[in-house]
Coordinates of C-alpha atoms in Angstrom, one line a residue:
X294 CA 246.5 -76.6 -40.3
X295 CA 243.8 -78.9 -41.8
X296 CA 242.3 -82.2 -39.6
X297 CA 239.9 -84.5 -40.4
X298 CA 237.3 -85.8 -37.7
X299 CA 237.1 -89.1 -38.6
X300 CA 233.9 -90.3 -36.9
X301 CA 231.1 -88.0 -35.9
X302 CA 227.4 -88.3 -36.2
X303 CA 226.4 -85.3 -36.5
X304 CA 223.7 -85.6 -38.1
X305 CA 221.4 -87.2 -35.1
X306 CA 218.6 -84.9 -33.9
X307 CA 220.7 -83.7 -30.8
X308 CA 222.4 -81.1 -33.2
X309 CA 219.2 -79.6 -34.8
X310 CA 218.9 -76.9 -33.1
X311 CA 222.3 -75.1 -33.9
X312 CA 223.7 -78.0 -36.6
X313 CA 224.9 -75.0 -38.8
X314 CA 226.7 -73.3 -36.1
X315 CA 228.6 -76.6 -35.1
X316 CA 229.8 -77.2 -38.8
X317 CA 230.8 -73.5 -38.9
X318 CA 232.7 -73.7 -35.4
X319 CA 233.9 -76.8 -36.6
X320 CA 235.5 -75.1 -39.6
X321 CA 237.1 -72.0 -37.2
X322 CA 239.1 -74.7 -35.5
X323 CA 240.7 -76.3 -38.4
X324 CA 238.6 -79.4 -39.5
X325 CA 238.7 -79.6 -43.0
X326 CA 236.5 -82.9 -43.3
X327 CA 234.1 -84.8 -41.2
X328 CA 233.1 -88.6 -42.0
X329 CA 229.4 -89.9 -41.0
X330 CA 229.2 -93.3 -39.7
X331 CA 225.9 -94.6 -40.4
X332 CA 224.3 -96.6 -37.4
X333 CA 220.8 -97.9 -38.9
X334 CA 218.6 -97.1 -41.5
X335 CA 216.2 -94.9 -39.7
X336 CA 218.7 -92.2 -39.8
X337 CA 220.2 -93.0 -42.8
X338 CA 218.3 -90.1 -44.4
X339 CA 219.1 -87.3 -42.0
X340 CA 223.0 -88.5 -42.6
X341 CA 222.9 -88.2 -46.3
X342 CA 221.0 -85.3 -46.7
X343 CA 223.9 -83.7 -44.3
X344 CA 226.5 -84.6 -46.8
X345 CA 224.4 -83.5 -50.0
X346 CA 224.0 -79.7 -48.0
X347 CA 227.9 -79.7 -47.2
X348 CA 229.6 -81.4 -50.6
X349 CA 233.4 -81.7 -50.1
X350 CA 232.8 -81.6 -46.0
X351 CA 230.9 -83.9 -45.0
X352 CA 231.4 -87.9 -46.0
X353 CA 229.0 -91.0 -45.4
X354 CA 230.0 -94.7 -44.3
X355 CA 227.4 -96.8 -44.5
X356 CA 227.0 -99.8 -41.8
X357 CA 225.0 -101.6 -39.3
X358 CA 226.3 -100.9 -35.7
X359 CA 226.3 -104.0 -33.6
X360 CA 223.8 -102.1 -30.8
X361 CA 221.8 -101.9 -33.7
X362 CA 221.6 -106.0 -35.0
X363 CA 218.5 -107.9 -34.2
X364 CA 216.1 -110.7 -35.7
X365 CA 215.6 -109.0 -38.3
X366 CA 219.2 -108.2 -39.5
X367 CA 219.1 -110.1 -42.8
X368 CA 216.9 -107.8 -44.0
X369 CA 218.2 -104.6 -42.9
X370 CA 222.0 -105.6 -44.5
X371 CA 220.0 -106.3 -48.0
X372 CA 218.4 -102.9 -48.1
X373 CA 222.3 -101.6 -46.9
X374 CA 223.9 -103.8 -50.1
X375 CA 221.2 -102.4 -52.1
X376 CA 222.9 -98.8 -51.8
X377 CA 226.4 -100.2 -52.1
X378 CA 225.1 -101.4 -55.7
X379 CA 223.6 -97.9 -56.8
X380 CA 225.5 -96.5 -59.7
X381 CA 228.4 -93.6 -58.3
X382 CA 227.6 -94.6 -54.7
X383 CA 228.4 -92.1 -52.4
X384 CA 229.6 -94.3 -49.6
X385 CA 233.7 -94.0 -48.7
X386 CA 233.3 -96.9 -46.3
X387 CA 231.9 -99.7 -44.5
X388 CA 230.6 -98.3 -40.8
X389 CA 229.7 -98.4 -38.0
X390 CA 230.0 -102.0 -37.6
X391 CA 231.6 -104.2 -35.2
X392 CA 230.9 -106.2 -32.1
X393 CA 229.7 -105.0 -28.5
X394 CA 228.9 -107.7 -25.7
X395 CA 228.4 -104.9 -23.2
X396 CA 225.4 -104.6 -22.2
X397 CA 223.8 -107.1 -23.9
X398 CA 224.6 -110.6 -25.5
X399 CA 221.3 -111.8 -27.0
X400 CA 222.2 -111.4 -29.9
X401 CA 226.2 -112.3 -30.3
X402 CA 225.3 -114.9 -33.0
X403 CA 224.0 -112.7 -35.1
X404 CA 226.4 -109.8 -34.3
X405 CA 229.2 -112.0 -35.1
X406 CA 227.2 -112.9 -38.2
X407 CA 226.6 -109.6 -39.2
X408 CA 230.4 -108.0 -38.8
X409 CA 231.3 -111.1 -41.2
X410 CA 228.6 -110.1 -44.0
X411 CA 229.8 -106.2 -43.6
X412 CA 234.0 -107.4 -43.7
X413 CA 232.9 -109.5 -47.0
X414 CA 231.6 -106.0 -48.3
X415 CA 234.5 -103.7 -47.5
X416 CA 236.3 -106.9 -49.3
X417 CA 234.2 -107.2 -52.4
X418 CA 233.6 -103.1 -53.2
X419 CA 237.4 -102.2 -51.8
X420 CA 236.8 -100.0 -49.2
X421 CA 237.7 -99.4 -45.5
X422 CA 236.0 -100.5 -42.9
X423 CA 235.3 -98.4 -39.4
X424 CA 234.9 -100.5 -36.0
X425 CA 233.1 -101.0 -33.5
X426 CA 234.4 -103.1 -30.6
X427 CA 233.5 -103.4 -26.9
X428 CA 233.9 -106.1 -24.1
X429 CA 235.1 -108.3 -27.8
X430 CA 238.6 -107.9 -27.9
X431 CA 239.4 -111.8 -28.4
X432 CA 236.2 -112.4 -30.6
X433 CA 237.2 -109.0 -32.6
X434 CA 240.7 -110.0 -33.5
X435 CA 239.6 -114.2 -34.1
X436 CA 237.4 -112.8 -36.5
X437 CA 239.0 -110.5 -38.1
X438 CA 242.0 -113.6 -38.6
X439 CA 239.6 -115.5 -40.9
X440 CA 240.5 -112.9 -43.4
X441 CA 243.8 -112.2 -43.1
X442 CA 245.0 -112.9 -46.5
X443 CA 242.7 -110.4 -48.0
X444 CA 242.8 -106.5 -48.7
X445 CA 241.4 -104.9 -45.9
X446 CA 241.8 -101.9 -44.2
X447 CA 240.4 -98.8 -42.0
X448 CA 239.9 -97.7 -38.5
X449 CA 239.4 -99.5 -34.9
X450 CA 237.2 -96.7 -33.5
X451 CA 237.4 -95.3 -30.0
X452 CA 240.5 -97.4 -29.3
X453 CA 240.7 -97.2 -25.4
X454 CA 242.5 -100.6 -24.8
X455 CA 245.9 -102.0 -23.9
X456 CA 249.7 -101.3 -25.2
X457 CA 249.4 -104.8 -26.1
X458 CA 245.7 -104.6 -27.2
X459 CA 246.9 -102.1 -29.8
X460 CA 250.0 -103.9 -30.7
X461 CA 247.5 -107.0 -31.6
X462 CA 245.1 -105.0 -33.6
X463 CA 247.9 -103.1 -35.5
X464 CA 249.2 -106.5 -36.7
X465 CA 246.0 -106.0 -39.2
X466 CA 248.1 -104.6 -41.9
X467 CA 246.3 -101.3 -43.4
X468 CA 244.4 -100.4 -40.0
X469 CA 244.6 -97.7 -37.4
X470 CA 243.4 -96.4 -34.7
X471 CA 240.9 -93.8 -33.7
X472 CA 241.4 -91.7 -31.0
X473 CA 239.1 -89.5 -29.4
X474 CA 238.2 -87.7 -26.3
X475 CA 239.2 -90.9 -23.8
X476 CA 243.1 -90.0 -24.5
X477 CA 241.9 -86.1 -22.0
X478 CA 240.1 -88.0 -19.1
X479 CA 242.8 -87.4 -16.2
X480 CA 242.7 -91.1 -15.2
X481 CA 243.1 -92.3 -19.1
X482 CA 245.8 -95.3 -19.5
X483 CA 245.4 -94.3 -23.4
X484 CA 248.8 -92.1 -23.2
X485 CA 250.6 -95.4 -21.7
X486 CA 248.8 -97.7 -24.4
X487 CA 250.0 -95.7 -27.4
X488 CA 253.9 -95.1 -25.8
X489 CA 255.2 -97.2 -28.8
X490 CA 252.2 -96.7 -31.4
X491 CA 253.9 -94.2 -34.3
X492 CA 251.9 -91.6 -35.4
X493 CA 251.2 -93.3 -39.3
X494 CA 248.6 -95.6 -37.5
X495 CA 247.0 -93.2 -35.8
X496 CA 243.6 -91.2 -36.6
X497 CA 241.9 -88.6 -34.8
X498 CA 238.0 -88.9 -33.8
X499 CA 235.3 -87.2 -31.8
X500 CA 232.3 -90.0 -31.9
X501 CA 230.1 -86.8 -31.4
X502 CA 227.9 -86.8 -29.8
X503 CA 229.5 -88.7 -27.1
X504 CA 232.7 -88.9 -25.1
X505 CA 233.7 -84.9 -25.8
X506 CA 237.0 -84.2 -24.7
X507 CA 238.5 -82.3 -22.1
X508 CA 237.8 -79.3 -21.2
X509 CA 234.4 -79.9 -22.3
X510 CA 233.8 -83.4 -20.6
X511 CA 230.1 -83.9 -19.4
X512 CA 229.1 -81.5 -22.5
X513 CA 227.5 -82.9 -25.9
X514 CA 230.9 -83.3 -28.2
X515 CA 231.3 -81.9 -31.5
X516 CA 233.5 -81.8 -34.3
X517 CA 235.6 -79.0 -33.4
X518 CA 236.5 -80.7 -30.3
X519 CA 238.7 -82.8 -31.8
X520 CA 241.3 -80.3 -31.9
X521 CA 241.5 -80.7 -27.9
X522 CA 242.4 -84.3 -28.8
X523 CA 245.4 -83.3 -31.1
X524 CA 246.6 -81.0 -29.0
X525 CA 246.8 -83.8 -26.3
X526 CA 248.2 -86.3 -28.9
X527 CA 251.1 -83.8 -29.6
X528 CA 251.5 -83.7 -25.7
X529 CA 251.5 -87.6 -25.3
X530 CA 254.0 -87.9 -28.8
X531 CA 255.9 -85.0 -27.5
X532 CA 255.7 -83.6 -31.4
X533 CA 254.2 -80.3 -32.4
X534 CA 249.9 -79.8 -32.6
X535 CA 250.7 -79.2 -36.2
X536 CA 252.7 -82.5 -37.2
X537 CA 249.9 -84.5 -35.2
X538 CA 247.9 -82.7 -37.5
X539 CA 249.5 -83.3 -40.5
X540 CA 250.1 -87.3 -40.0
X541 CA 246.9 -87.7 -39.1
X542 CA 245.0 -86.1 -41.5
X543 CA 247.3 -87.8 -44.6
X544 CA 246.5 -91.0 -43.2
X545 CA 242.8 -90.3 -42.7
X546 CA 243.2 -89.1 -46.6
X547 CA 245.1 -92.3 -48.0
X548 CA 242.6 -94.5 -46.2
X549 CA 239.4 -92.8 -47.6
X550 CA 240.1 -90.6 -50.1
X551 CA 243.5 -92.1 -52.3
X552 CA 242.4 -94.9 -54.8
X553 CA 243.4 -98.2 -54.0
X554 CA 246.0 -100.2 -56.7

């Protein structure tokens, strides 16, 4: 059995103390590949030195997270381009980026703003983008509609919405959805939301360190957690752990990893 966690950052300082032991349980419970999401640049470092220690395991997106866009935002998406432009650049895709209106608003302008420059990116250097989205459903799906013509694909991260919230954001040709821990919690409507969502537009996710699944709710998440999420998936698709698996991981392989014609 082989699955690929398809968003964990790993590399932030809350795994320094035992990161090799988290890679190697990671490993023992079947993951056979872990992409990076960058957030910022300040970490950008610590994330690519992970994946130049584990070649072959570890994968890095690069992205500005919407948490992440301020004033300065301009700037910060030049330096990102710059790295895009870098002869045999290691990046597999365009993330974390998105838009989030939860907590804060100030800057929606230039969130909004920001999501556009990173979709023209996944556009121009044909590669998938990873997504962000909270309390901006409606603004999400109107902006991704402005480029509906064009070759895009990848993942809506953490998808915790509706049956029809999913059925919206699967009319996006080419994209899935990530599912992590969420699909445990006991009062979860996720199991209801994905009744009629087939397994080929589905990927599994941890988002470590955050939301880790049950049994281990409350508890930092890591990669190998994710197999607590398959094994509910299986539950929920009433399939075997092994099939969810095996669908997820070769659609987690033809988004990243299988050139695109």
């Amino acid at each position: 059995m082989n699955i690929i966690d398809t968003h964990s950052h790993i590399y932030l300082e809350e795994f320094d103390e035992d990161r090799a032991d988290v890679l190697a349980r990671a490993k023992q419970n079947h993951v056979g590949k872990i992409i990076l999401p960058a957030i910022e640049l300040q970490s950008l470092d610590r994330l690519m030195n992970m994946c130049r220690q584990n070649p072959g395991y570890c994968f890095p997106l690069l992205g500005l997270h919407p948490e992440e866009v301020k004033e300065d935002y301009h700037e910060i998406l030049s330096r990102m381009k710059a790295l895009l432009n870098v002869k045999d650049s290691p990046f597999i895709g365009i993330g974390e980026v998105g838009l989030d209106f939860y907590w804060d608003q100030t800057y929606r302008k230039e969130q909004i703003e920001a999501f556009e420059t990173q979709i023209e990116w996944a556009i121009q250097y044909g590669l998938p983008l990873v997504i962000h989205t909270r309390s901006a459903h409606q603004e999400l799906v109107s902006t991704l509609y402005k480029y509906k013509g064009e070759k895009l694909r990848g993942i809506f991260h953490c998808f915790c919405g509706t049956a029809e919230e999913a059925k919206e954001l699967l009319s996006f040709d080419g994209f899935l959805l990530g599912i992590g821990g969420v699909l445990t919690f006991k009062k979860s409507t996720l199991p209801q939301a994905l009744a009629d969502v087939p397994l080929s537009r589905l990927v599994v996710e941890t988002d470590s360190p955050y939301l880790a699944p049950v049994p281990h709710r409350g508890k930092r998440n890591e990669s190998s957690f994710v197999y607590d999420t398959v094994v509910k998936l299986a539950d929920v698709k009433n399939v075997s752990i092994e099939e969810v698996a095996r669908v997820t991981t070769e659609n987690a392989e033809k988004l990243f990893f299988t050139p695109q014609i």
